[in-house]
Coordinates of C-alpha atoms in Angstrom, one line a residue:
M16 CA -22.5 -24.6 1.1
G17 CA -19.6 -25.4 3.4
I18 CA -19.4 -21.8 4.6
V19 CA -23.2 -21.8 5.4
V20 CA -23.0 -25.1 7.3
G21 CA -19.9 -23.8 9.2
L22 CA -21.6 -20.5 10.2
V23 CA -24.7 -22.4 11.4
L24 CA -22.7 -24.8 13.5
F25 CA -20.6 -21.9 14.8
G26 CA -23.7 -20.1 15.9
L27 CA -25.1 -23.2 17.5
A28 CA -21.8 -23.8 19.3
G29 CA -21.8 -20.2 20.6
W30 CA -25.4 -20.6 21.8
Y31 CA -24.6 -23.9 23.6
F32 CA -21.4 -22.4 25.1
R33 CA -23.4 -19.5 26.7
R34 CA -25.9 -21.9 28.2
N35 CA -23.2 -24.4 29.4
R36 CA -20.2 -22.2 30.2
D37 CA -19.3 -24.2 33.3
D38 CA -19.2 -27.5 31.5
F39 CA -16.8 -26.0 28.9
I40 CA -14.5 -24.6 31.5
E41 CA -14.2 -28.1 33.0
L42 CA -13.1 -29.4 29.6
F43 CA -9.8 -27.7 30.1
N44 CA -9.2 -29.7 33.3
F45 CA -7.4 -32.7 31.9
N46 CA -4.0 -34.5 32.3
A47 CA -1.8 -33.0 29.7
W48 CA 0.5 -36.0 29.5
Y49 CA -2.2 -37.9 27.7
L50 CA -1.9 -35.5 24.8
V51 CA 1.3 -37.2 23.7
A52 CA -0.4 -40.6 23.5
I53 CA -3.4 -39.1 21.6
M54 CA -1.0 -37.4 19.1
A55 CA 0.9 -40.6 18.5
L56 CA -2.4 -42.5 18.0
N57 CA -3.7 -39.9 15.6
I58 CA -0.5 -40.3 13.5
L59 CA -1.0 -44.0 13.6
T60 CA -4.5 -43.6 12.3
R61 CA -3.3 -41.4 9.4
F62 CA -0.6 -44.0 8.5
L63 CA -3.3 -46.8 8.5
I64 CA -5.6 -44.7 6.3
G65 CA -2.6 -44.4 3.9
V66 CA -2.3 -48.2 3.9
R67 CA -6.0 -48.3 3.1
L68 CA -5.5 -46.0 0.1
R69 CA -2.6 -48.2 -1.1
F70 CA -4.9 -51.3 -1.2
L71 CA -7.9 -49.4 -2.7
T72 CA -5.8 -48.1 -5.6
R73 CA -3.9 -51.4 -6.3
P74 CA -6.7 -53.1 -8.4
F75 CA -6.4 -50.1 -10.8
G76 CA -2.7 -50.6 -11.4
V77 CA -1.7 -47.7 -9.2
D78 CA 1.2 -48.2 -6.8
V79 CA 1.1 -45.9 -3.7
G80 CA 4.0 -46.4 -1.4
L81 CA 3.6 -46.7 2.4
L82 CA 5.2 -43.3 3.2
E83 CA 3.5 -41.7 0.2
G84 CA 0.2 -43.0 1.3
A85 CA 0.8 -41.7 4.9
G86 CA 1.7 -38.3 3.4
L87 CA -1.5 -38.3 1.2
S88 CA -3.5 -39.2 4.3
I89 CA -2.2 -36.3 6.2
I90 CA -2.8 -34.0 3.2
Q91 CA -6.3 -35.3 3.0
G92 CA -6.8 -34.6 6.7
Y93 CA -5.3 -31.2 6.4
G94 CA -7.4 -30.2 3.4
N95 CA -10.6 -31.5 5.1
V96 CA -9.9 -29.4 8.2
V97 CA -9.5 -26.3 6.0
A98 CA -12.5 -27.0 3.8
I99 CA -15.2 -29.6 3.4
K100 CA -13.7 -32.4 1.2
G101 CA -10.9 -30.1 0.3
G102 CA -8.3 -32.8 1.2
T103 CA -10.2 -35.4 -0.8
A104 CA -10.1 -33.2 -3.9
G105 CA -6.4 -32.7 -3.3
V106 CA -5.7 -36.4 -3.2
A107 CA -7.8 -36.9 -6.4
W108 CA -5.7 -34.3 -8.1
Y109 CA -2.4 -35.8 -6.9
L110 CA -3.4 -39.3 -8.1
Y111 CA -4.5 -37.9 -11.5
R112 CA -1.4 -35.8 -11.9
N113 CA 1.2 -38.3 -10.6
K114 CA -0.4 -41.7 -11.1
G115 CA -2.7 -41.2 -14.1
L116 CA -5.8 -42.3 -12.1
G117 CA -9.0 -40.9 -13.8
I118 CA -11.7 -39.1 -11.8
D119 CA -14.1 -41.9 -12.6
R120 CA -11.7 -44.4 -11.0
F121 CA -11.2 -42.2 -8.0
L122 CA -14.9 -41.9 -7.4
A123 CA -15.1 -45.7 -7.6
I124 CA -12.4 -45.9 -5.0
L125 CA -14.3 -43.4 -2.8
A126 CA -17.5 -45.3 -3.1
G127 CA -15.9 -48.7 -2.7
G128 CA -13.9 -47.6 0.3
F129 CA -17.0 -46.2 1.9
V130 CA -18.9 -49.5 1.4
I131 CA -16.1 -51.6 2.8
T132 CA -15.7 -49.3 5.7
A133 CA -19.4 -49.4 6.5
L134 CA -19.5 -53.2 6.3
T135 CA -16.5 -53.7 8.5
A136 CA -17.4 -51.0 11.0
S137 CA -21.0 -52.3 11.4
A138 CA -20.0 -55.9 11.7
A139 CA -17.3 -55.0 14.3
G140 CA -19.8 -52.9 16.1
L141 CA -22.3 -55.7 16.3
V142 CA -19.7 -58.2 17.6
G143 CA -18.5 -55.6 20.1
L144 CA -22.1 -55.1 21.3
V145 CA -22.5 -58.8 22.0
I146 CA -19.2 -58.8 23.9
V147 CA -19.9 -55.7 25.9
S148 CA -23.6 -56.6 26.7
W149 CA -23.4 -60.3 27.3
P150 CA -25.4 -61.8 29.0
R151 CA -27.8 -59.0 30.0
F152 CA -28.0 -56.9 26.8
E153 CA -28.9 -53.7 28.8
I154 CA -27.9 -51.3 26.0
G155 CA -30.8 -49.6 24.3
P156 CA -32.0 -50.3 20.7
E157 CA -30.4 -47.2 19.1
I158 CA -26.8 -48.4 18.7
P159 CA -27.7 -52.0 17.6
L160 CA -30.2 -50.6 15.0
F161 CA -27.6 -48.2 13.7
F162 CA -25.1 -51.0 13.1
V163 CA -27.7 -53.4 11.6
L164 CA -29.0 -50.9 9.1
M165 CA -25.5 -49.9 8.1
F166 CA -24.5 -53.6 7.7
I167 CA -27.5 -54.5 5.5
A168 CA -27.0 -51.4 3.3
A169 CA -23.3 -52.1 2.8
L170 CA -23.8 -55.8 2.2
A171 CA -26.5 -55.1 -0.4
L172 CA -24.2 -52.8 -2.3
I173 CA -21.4 -55.4 -2.4
I174 CA -23.6 -58.3 -3.6
F175 CA -26.0 -56.3 -5.8
P176 CA -25.6 -57.2 -9.5
R177 CA -24.1 -54.8 -12.0
V178 CA -26.8 -52.5 -13.6
K179 CA -26.0 -50.9 -17.0
L180 CA -27.4 -47.4 -17.2
P181 CA -28.7 -45.8 -20.5
E182 CA -26.2 -44.4 -22.9
T183 CA -25.9 -40.6 -22.2
R184 CA -22.9 -38.5 -21.3
L185 CA -23.7 -38.4 -17.6
M186 CA -24.8 -42.1 -17.5
N187 CA -21.6 -43.1 -19.4
F188 CA -19.6 -41.5 -16.7
L189 CA -21.6 -43.2 -14.0
N190 CA -21.2 -46.5 -15.8
K191 CA -17.4 -46.0 -15.7
V192 CA -17.6 -45.4 -12.0
A193 CA -19.7 -48.6 -11.6
D194 CA -17.1 -50.5 -13.7
G195 CA -14.4 -49.3 -11.4
W196 CA -16.4 -50.5 -8.4
N197 CA -16.9 -53.9 -10.0
M198 CA -13.1 -54.1 -10.5
L199 CA -12.6 -53.4 -6.9
R200 CA -15.2 -55.8 -5.5
S201 CA -14.1 -58.6 -7.8
K202 CA -10.8 -58.8 -6.0
W203 CA -12.0 -60.7 -2.9
S204 CA -8.5 -61.2 -1.5
N205 CA -8.0 -57.4 -1.6
I206 CA -11.3 -56.8 0.1
F207 CA -10.4 -59.1 2.9
V208 CA -7.0 -57.3 3.3
L209 CA -8.9 -54.0 3.3
A210 CA -11.3 -55.3 6.0
G211 CA -8.3 -56.1 8.1
V212 CA -6.9 -52.6 7.6
E213 CA -10.3 -51.1 8.5
L214 CA -10.3 -53.1 11.7
A215 CA -6.9 -51.7 12.6
I216 CA -8.1 -48.2 11.9
L217 CA -11.2 -48.8 14.1
M218 CA -8.9 -50.0 16.9
S219 CA -6.7 -46.9 16.6
F220 CA -9.9 -44.8 17.0
A221 CA -10.9 -46.9 20.0
L222 CA -7.5 -46.4 21.6
R223 CA -7.7 -42.6 21.0
Y224 CA -11.0 -42.3 22.9
W225 CA -9.9 -44.7 25.6
V226 CA -6.9 -42.4 26.3
A227 CA -9.0 -39.3 25.9
F228 CA -11.5 -40.4 28.5
R229 CA -8.6 -41.2 30.9
A230 CA -7.3 -37.7 30.3
F231 CA -10.4 -36.5 32.2
S232 CA -10.0 -39.2 34.9
Q233 CA -12.9 -41.3 33.5
P234 CA -12.0 -44.9 33.3
V235 CA -13.8 -46.3 30.2
S236 CA -13.3 -49.9 29.1
L237 CA -11.5 -50.5 25.8
S238 CA -14.4 -52.6 24.6
K239 CA -16.9 -49.8 25.1
S240 CA -14.4 -47.3 23.5
F241 CA -14.5 -49.6 20.5
L242 CA -18.2 -49.1 20.2
L243 CA -17.5 -45.3 19.8
A244 CA -15.1 -46.0 17.0
P245 CA -17.4 -46.8 14.0
P246 CA -19.6 -43.6 14.2
A247 CA -16.5 -41.5 14.8
Y248 CA -14.7 -43.0 11.8
M249 CA -17.8 -42.7 9.6
S250 CA -18.1 -39.0 10.6
F251 CA -14.6 -38.5 9.1
I252 CA -15.5 -40.2 5.8
V253 CA -19.0 -38.7 5.4
N254 CA -18.4 -35.2 6.6
V255 CA -20.8 -32.3 6.1
T256 CA -18.5 -30.1 8.1
P257 CA -14.7 -29.7 7.9
A258 CA -13.3 -33.1 8.9
G259 CA -16.7 -33.9 10.5
M260 CA -15.9 -31.6 13.5
G261 CA -19.0 -30.2 15.2
V262 CA -21.0 -33.3 14.3
R263 CA -18.7 -36.0 15.8
E264 CA -18.5 -34.4 19.2
P265 CA -22.3 -34.3 20.1
L266 CA -22.7 -37.7 18.5
L267 CA -20.1 -39.3 20.7
A268 CA -21.4 -37.5 23.7
Y269 CA -24.8 -38.9 23.0
M270 CA -23.5 -42.4 22.6
S271 CA -21.4 -42.1 25.7
G272 CA -24.6 -41.5 27.6
I273 CA -26.2 -44.6 26.1
L274 CA -23.2 -46.7 27.1
G275 CA -23.6 -45.6 30.7
Y276 CA -20.9 -42.9 30.9
T277 CA -21.4 -39.2 31.4
V278 CA -22.3 -37.0 28.4
K279 CA -19.9 -34.4 29.7
G280 CA -17.1 -36.9 29.7
G281 CA -17.9 -38.1 26.2
L282 CA -18.0 -34.5 24.9
G283 CA -14.7 -33.7 26.6
A284 CA -13.0 -36.8 25.1
A285 CA -14.3 -36.0 21.6
V286 CA -13.4 -32.4 21.8
L287 CA -9.9 -33.2 23.0
D288 CA -9.3 -35.8 20.3
S289 CA -10.7 -33.4 17.6
A290 CA -8.5 -30.5 18.8
V291 CA -5.4 -32.7 18.7
F292 CA -6.3 -34.0 15.2
A293 CA -6.9 -30.5 13.8
L294 CA -3.6 -29.2 15.3
L295 CA -1.6 -32.1 14.0
M296 CA -3.1 -31.7 10.5
L297 CA -2.5 -27.9 10.5
V298 CA 1.2 -28.5 11.4
L299 CA 2.0 -31.6 9.4
G300 CA -0.2 -30.9 6.4
P301 CA 1.8 -28.1 4.9
V302 CA 5.0 -30.2 5.4
C303 CA 3.5 -33.1 3.4
V304 CA 2.2 -30.8 0.7
Y305 CA 5.7 -29.3 0.3
L306 CA 7.3 -32.8 0.2
L307 CA 4.8 -34.5 -2.1
I308 CA 3.3 -31.8 -4.4
P309 CA 5.7 -30.5 -7.1
R310 CA 6.3 -26.8 -7.1
R311 CA 5.4 -24.9 -10.3
G312 CA 8.1 -25.3 -12.9
E313 CA 9.7 -28.5 -11.4
G314 CA 7.6 -30.8 -13.5
D315 CA 8.4 -28.8 -16.6
D316 CA 12.2 -28.8 -15.8
D317 CA 12.0 -32.6 -15.4
E318 CA 10.3 -33.0 -18.8
T319 CA 12.7 -30.8 -20.7
S320 CA 15.9 -32.2 -19.1

């Protein structure tokens, strides 16, 4: 499925390139010094996502260290660049192999993390819209509607009562996932901490796009860059392509146009950030795999010693 989606997107990208060759040539006309800042902010994002993993696993009695979480975040990014959800599967295997976290608990963590992310991102987006648009509210209905629907859906999942599914093999597994989600959402103090981490992640995304726009000599306010952060972050989490690439770029270009900036500038900023992210993951990912993932035979040697 991932190969089919990738080939379709590759074909569409080739077709678009042929029709807009001059625009793509202009994408290479940027201030290279901004690359260092974008790299640093991408690394900050991965560290914060590692902190997020630490607090998501804590209710299940799993202790993920700060550096360990950062390394797993990079491995996840690396694997997701190589294959759709490949990094997520790698993190699930690591937590099972090294922390004893079952797949049902991991799926509960994925689901719970998505809900908390959606709730925080939509709430922050709505607040950001009020700040940016006050007092004229000249932004069209598309972005507010997106945030409102996402907020309502996420809030409903958090407050919705527990439903017990019928006793079958599949339903029993889903019941275990639901039990894990109930464990996660019952720790309100942990949810508030996670919401704070999510806000920090969103701010790191906003800073990345704020810098990326300036790389193309397009001064974009930090507040409007913050409005680009929620859909960009969500495209990483709900990815139908490797690391959401190929979907995030046209989405951010479209939203840039709605916010009053050039679509070309939005496309350039998104492509630049995605390229830096992919390059970093391809370089740092194998290093973190080497440091965190035991080589064959090492675990056996430890057990027999």
